[in-house]
Tab-separated table of C-alpha atoms and ligand atoms in Angstrom:
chain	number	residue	atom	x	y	z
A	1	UNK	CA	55.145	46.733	40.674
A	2	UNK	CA	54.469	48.004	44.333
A	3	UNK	CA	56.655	46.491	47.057
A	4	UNK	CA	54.980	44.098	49.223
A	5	UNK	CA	52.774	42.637	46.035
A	6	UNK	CA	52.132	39.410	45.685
A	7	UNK	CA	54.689	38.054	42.732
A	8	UNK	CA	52.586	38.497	39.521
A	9	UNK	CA	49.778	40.741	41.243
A	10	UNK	CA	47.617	38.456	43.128
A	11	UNK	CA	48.138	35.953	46.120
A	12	UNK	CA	47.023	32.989	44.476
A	13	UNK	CA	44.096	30.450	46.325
A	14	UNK	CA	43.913	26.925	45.735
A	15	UNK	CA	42.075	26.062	48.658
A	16	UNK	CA	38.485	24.953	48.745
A	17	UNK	CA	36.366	25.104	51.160
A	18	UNK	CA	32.582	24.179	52.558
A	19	UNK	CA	30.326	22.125	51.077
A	20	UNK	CA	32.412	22.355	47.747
A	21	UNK	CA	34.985	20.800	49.957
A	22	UNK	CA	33.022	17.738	51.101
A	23	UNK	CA	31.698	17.672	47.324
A	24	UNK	CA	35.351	17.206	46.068
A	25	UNK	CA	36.431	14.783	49.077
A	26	UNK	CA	33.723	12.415	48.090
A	27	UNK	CA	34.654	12.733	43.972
A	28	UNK	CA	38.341	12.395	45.248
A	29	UNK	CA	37.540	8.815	46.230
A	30	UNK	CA	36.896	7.545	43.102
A	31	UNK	CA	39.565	8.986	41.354
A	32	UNK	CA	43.162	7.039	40.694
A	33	UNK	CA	45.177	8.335	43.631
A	34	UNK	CA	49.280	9.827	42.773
A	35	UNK	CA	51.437	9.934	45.843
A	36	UNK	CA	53.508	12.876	46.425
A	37	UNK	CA	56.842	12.243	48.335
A	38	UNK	CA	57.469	14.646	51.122
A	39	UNK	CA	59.039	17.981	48.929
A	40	UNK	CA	56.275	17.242	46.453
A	41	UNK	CA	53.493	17.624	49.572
A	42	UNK	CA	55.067	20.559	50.571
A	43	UNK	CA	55.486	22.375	47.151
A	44	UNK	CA	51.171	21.751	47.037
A	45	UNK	CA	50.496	23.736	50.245
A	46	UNK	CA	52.644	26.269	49.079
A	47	UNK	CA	50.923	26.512	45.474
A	48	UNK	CA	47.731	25.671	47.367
A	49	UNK	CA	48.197	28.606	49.877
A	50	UNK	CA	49.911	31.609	47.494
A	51	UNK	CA	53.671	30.729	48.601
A	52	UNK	CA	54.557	30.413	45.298
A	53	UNK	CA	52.019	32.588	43.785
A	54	UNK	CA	51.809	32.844	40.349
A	55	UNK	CA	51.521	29.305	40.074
A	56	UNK	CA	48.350	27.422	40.435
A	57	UNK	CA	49.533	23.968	39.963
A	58	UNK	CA	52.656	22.070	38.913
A	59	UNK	CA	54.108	23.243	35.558
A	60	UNK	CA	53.997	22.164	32.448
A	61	UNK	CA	56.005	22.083	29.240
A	62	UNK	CA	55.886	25.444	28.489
A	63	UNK	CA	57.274	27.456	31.953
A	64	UNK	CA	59.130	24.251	32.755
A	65	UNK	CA	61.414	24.670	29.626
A	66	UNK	CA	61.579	28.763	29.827
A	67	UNK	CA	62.298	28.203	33.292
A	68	UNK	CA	65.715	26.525	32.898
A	69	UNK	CA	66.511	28.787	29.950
A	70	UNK	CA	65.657	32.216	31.287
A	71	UNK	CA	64.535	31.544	35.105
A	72	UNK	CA	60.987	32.695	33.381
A	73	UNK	CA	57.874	31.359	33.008
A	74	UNK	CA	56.009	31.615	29.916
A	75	UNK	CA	54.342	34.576	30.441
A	76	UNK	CA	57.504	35.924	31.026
A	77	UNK	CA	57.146	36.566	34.733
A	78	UNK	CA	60.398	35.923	36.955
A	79	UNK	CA	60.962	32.709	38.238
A	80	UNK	CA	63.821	31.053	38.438
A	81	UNK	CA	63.237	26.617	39.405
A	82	UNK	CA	60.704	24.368	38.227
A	83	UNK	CA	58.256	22.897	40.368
A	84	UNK	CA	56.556	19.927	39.356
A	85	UNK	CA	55.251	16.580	39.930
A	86	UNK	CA	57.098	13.366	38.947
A	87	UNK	CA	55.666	10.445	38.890
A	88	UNK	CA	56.483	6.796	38.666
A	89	UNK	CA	55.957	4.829	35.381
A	90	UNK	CA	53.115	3.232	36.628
A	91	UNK	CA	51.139	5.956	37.010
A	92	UNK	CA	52.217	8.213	34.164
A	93	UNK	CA	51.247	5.390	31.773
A	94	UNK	CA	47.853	4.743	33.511
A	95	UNK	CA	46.786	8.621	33.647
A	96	UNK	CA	45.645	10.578	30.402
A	97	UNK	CA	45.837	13.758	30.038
A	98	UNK	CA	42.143	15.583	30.649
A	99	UNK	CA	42.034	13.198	33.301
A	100	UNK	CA	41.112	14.447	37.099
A	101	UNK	CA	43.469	13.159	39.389
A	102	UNK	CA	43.684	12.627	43.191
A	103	UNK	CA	46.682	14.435	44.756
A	104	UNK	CA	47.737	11.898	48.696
A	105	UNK	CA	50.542	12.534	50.784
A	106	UNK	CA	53.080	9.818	51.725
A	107	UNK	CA	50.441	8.297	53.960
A	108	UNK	CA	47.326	7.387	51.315
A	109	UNK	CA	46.050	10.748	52.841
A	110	UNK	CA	44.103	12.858	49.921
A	111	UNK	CA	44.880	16.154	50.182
A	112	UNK	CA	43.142	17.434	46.500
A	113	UNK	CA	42.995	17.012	43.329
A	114	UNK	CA	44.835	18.157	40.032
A	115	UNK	CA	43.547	18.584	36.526
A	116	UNK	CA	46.249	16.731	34.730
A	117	UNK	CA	46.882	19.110	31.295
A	118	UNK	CA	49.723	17.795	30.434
A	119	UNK	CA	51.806	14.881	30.890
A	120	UNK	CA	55.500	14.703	29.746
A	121	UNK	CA	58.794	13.637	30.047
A	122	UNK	CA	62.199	15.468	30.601
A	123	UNK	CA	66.229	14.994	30.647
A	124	UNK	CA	66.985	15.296	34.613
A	125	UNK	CA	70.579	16.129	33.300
A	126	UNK	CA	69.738	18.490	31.478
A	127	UNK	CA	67.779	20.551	34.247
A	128	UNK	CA	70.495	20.020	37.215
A	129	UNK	CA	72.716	21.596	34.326
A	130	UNK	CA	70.431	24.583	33.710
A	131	UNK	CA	69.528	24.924	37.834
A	132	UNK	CA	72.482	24.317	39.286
A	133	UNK	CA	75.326	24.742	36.556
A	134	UNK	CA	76.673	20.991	37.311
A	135	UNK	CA	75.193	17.545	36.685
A	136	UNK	CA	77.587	15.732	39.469
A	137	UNK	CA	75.572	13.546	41.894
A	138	UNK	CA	78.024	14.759	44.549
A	139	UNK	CA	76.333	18.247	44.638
A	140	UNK	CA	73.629	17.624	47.139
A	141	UNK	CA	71.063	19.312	45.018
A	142	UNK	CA	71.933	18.052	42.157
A	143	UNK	CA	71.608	14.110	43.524
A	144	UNK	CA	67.879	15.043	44.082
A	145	UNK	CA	67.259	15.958	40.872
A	146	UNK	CA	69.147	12.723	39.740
A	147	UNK	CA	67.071	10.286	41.778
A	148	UNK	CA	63.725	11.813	41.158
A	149	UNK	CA	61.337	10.725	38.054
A	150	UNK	CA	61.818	12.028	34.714
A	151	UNK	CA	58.016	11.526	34.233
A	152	UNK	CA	55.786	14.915	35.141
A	153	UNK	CA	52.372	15.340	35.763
A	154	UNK	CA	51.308	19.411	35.458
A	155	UNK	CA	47.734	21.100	35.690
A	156	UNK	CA	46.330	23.451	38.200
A	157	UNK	CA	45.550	21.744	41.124
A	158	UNK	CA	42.911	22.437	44.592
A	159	UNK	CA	43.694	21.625	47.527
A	160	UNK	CA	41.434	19.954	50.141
A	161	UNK	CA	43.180	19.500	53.295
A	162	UNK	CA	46.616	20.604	54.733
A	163	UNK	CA	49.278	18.216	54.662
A	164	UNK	CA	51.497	16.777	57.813
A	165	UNK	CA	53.685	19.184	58.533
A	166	UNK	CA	56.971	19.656	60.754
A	167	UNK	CA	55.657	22.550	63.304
A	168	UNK	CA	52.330	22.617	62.075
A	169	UNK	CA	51.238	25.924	64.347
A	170	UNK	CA	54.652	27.353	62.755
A	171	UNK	CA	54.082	27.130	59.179
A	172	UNK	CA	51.525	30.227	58.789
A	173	UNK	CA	50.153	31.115	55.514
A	174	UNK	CA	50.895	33.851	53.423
A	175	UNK	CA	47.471	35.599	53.805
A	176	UNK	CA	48.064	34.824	58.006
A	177	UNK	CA	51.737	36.751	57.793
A	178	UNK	CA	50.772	39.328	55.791
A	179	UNK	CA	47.908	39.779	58.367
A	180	UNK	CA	50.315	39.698	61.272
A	181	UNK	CA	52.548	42.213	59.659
A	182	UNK	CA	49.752	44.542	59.171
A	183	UNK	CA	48.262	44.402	62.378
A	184	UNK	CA	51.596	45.540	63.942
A	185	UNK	CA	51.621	48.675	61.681
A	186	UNK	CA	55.034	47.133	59.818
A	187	UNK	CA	55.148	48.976	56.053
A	188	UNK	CA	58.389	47.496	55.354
A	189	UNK	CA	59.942	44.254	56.398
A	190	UNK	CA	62.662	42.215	55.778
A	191	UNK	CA	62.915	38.142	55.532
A	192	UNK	CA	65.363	35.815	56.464
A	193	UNK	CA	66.377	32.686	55.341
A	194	UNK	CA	67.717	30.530	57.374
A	195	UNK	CA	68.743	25.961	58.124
A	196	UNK	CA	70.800	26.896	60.682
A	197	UNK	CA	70.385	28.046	64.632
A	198	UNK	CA	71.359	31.916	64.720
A	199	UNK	CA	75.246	32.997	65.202
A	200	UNK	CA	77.002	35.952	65.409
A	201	UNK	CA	77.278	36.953	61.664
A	202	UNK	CA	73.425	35.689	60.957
A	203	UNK	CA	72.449	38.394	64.179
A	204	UNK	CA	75.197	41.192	62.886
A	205	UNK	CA	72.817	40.328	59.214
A	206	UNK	CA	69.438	40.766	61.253
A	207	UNK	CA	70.317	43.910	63.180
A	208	UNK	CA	71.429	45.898	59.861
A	209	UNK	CA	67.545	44.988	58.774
A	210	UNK	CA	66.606	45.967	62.239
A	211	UNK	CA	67.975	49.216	61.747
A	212	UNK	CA	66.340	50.041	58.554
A	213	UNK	CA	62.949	48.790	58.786
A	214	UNK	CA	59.833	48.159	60.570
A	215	UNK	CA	60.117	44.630	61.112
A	216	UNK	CA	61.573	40.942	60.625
A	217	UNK	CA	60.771	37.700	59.599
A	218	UNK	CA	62.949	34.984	60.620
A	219	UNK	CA	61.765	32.211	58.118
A	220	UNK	CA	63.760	28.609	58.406
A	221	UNK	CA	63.125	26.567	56.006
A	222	UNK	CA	61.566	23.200	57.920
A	223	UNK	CA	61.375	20.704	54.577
A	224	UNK	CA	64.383	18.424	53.660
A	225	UNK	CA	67.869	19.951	53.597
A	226	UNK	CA	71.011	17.329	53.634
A	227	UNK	CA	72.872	15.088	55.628
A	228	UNK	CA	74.613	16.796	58.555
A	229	UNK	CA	72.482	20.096	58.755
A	230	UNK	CA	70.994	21.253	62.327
A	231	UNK	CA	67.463	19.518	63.082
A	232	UNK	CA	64.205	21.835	63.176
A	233	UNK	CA	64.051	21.413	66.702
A	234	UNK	CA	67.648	22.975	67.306
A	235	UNK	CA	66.960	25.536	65.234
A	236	UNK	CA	63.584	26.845	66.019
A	237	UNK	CA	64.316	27.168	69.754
A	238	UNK	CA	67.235	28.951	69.200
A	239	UNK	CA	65.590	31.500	67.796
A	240	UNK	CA	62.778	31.524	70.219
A	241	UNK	CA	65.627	31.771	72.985
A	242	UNK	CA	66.869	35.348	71.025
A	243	UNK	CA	63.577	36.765	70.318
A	244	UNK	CA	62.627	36.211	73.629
A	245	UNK	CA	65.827	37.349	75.318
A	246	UNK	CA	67.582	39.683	72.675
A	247	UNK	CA	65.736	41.320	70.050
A	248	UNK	CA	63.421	44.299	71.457
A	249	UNK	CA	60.142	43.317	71.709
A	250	UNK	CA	57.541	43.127	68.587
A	251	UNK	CA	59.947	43.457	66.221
A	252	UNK	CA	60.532	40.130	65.131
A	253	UNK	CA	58.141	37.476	63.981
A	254	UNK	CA	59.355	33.417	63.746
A	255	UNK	CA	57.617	31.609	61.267
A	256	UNK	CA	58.230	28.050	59.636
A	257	UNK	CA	58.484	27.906	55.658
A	258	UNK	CA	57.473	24.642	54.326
A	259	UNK	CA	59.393	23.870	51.618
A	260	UNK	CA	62.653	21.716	51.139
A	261	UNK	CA	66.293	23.059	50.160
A	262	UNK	CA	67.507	22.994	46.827
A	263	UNK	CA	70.808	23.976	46.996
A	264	UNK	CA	70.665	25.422	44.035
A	265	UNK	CA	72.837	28.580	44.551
A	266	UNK	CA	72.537	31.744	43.125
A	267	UNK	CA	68.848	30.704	41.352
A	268	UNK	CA	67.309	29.522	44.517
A	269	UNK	CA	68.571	32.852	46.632
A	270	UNK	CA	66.265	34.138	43.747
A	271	UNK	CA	63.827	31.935	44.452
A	272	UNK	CA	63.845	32.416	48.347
A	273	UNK	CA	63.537	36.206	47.704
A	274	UNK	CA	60.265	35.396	45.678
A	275	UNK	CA	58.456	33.031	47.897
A	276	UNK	CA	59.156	36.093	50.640
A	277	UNK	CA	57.682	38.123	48.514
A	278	UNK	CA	54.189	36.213	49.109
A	279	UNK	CA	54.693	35.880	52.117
A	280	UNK	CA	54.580	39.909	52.911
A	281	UNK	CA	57.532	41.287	52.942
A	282	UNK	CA	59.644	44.028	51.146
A	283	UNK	CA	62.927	43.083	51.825
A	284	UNK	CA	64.956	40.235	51.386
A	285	UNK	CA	68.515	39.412	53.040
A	286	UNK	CA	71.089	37.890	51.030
A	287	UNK	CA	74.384	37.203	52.396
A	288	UNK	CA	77.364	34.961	51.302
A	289	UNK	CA	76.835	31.406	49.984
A	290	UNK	CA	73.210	31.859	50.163
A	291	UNK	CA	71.485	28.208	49.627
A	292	UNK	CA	75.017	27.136	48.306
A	293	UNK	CA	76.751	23.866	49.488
A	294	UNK	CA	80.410	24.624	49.994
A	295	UNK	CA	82.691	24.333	47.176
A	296	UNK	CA	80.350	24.111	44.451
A	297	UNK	CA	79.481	28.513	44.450
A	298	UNK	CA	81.110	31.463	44.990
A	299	UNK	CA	81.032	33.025	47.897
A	300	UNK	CA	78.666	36.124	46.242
A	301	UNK	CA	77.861	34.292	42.896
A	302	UNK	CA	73.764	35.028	44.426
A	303	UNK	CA	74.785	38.661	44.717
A	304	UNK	CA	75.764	38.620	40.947
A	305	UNK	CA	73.328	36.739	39.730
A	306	UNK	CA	69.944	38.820	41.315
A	307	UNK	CA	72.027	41.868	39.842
A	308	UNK	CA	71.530	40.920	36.733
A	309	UNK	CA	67.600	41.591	36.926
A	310	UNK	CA	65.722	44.792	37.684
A	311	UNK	CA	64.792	45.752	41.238
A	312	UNK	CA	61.417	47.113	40.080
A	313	UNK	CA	60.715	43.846	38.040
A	314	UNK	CA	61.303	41.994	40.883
A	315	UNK	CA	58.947	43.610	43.094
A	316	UNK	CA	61.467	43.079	46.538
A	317	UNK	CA	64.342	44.676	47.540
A	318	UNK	CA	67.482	42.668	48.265
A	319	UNK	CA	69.632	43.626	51.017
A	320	UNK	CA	72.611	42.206	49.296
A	321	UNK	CA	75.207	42.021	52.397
A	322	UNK	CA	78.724	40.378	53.006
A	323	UNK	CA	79.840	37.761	55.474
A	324	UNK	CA	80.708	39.163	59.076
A	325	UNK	CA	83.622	38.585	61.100
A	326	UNK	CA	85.068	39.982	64.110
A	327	UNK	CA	87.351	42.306	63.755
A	328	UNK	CA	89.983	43.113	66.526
A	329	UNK	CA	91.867	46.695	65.043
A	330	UNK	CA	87.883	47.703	64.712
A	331	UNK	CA	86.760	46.207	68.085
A	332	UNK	CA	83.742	44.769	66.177
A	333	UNK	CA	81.552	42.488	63.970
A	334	UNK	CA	82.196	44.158	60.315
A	335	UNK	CA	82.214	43.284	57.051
A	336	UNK	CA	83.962	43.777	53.895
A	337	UNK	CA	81.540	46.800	53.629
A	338	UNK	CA	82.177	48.508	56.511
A	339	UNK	CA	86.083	47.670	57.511
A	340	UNK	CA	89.378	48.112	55.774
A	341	UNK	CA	91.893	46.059	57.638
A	342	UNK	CA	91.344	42.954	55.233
B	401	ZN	ZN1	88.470	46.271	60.990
């Protein structure tokens, strides 16, 4: 696979638009209504809008079950966490599979509609086990699993209208980034990950992917994280403070991802990587602890894991790099890489 491909070939659509749309929005009316929470909304725009390209709707039996086994879904493509649709009892008992349903946000809102395929249930356990390697409610990705339906709703879905989202005019599309990054000439460019305002050892991370390619995307994830972490608000202008003031001009693009943390480790730095992918870039940054909650990973347990699968599989290159600190014999931010005085 060509770097800079969307993941499986093709940046996947779901959006419909024109008089199809108004078709839909009228048929959507008269169809029983399942409410998404808040990750669930987000995890439609990003199917909806090629984010998480292959998929084309929430997942059903079959790539749910390979994905906690192998982080694969059937077809065998990489991919290493579910995303689906749970649903309260009420509704899984009232909805049939072959039935057309309509997909609201927290509000009532419709936002589209989803060809329900399959319905089914699973052991939440048993996936927090397979994602995360624990089943403890005191992980904080692990609790969301817990508290979240075992019933699932899967089928491709369309989407009619784009959700509420924090920083709305922030949270560009895949097909507007890749756009962006094209425009400016940039052949390679790296993403970044990020819940947290910028520090020293996130810009000593950025400036080694300065060095070696055309461009960067600063990409914080704007969905749900946990208790205690910085607010968007904190973070974003931050970052618009060193863009603005730091980095040289035009070679540094802020965007918003909508989607929620996991904190799933090793198998969401995978994931992270992937969803870059889609979004246009050819490089990924992984550093230590990536998406891990402290104490529950090690501190490169993500470098280990994305070693174990093939660079030209994955279709991105990871800049797997080690936590900086400041070294006073070197006179400088180093890392394990680059300085011997432990
Ligand atoms: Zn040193």
């Amino acid at each position: 696979m060509r770097l800079g491909e969307p993941h499986g070939g093709k940046l996947v659509s779901r959006l419909v638009e024109g008089p199809e749309r108004e078709r839909l929005a009228e048929e959507a009316l008269e169809l029983p209504k399942v409410v998404m929470d808040a990750n669930t909304t987000m995890d439609f725009w990003q199917i909806a809008t090629g984010g998480f390209s292959p998929l084309e709707g929430f997942m059903g039996r079959g790539d749910y079950e390979r994905v906690l086994a192998e982080a694969r879904l059937e077809d065998g493509l990489i991919w290493p966490l579910p995303v689906v649709l749970p649903v309260g009892e009420e509704a899984f008992s009232s909805v049939s599979e072959g039935d057309e349903v309509a997909l609201a946000e927290s509000s009532g809102r419709v936002l589209g509609l989803m060809e329900v395929e399959e319905k089914f249930s699973v052991d939440l356990r048993a996936e927090a086990r397979a994602v995360y390697g624990y089943d403890d409610p005191a992980h904080p990705g692990v609790v969301k699993v817990l508290r979240r339906s075992d019933k699932l709703l899967a089928g491709p879905l369309r989407a009619l209208k784009e959700p509420s989202l924090p920083f709305q005019e922030l949270c560009r599309t895949p097909e507007e980034l890749r756009a962006e990054f094209k425009a400016r000439g940039w052949r390679t460019v790296a993403g970044f990950q990020t819940r947290n305002p910028p520090h020293r050892a996130h810009e000593h991370l950025q400036r080694i992917a300065l060095e070696l390619l055309d461009g960067l995307l600063i990409h914080p994830v704007l969905g749900e994280k946990k208790p205690g972490d910085f607010k968007n608000e904190a973070i974003i202008e931050a970052y618009r403070w060193l863009i603005e003031n730091v980095y040289p001009k035009g070679r540094v693009v802020l965007s918003g991802l909508a989607t929620w943390m996991r904190f799933a480790g090793p198998r969401e730095a995978l994931f992270h990587a992937l969803v870059r992918k889609n979004y246009g870039c050819t490089h990924f940054i992984v550093g230590r602890l990536h998406a891990s909650p402290s104490g529950w990973y090690g501190d490169y347990d993500a470098h280990d894991y994305i070693r174990q699968f093939d660079e030209e599989e994955l279709g991105i290159s990871i800049l797997l790099l080690k936590g900086p600190f400041y070294c006073r014999a070197c006179g400088c931010t180093a890392t394990d890489s680059t300085c011997g005085h432990g």
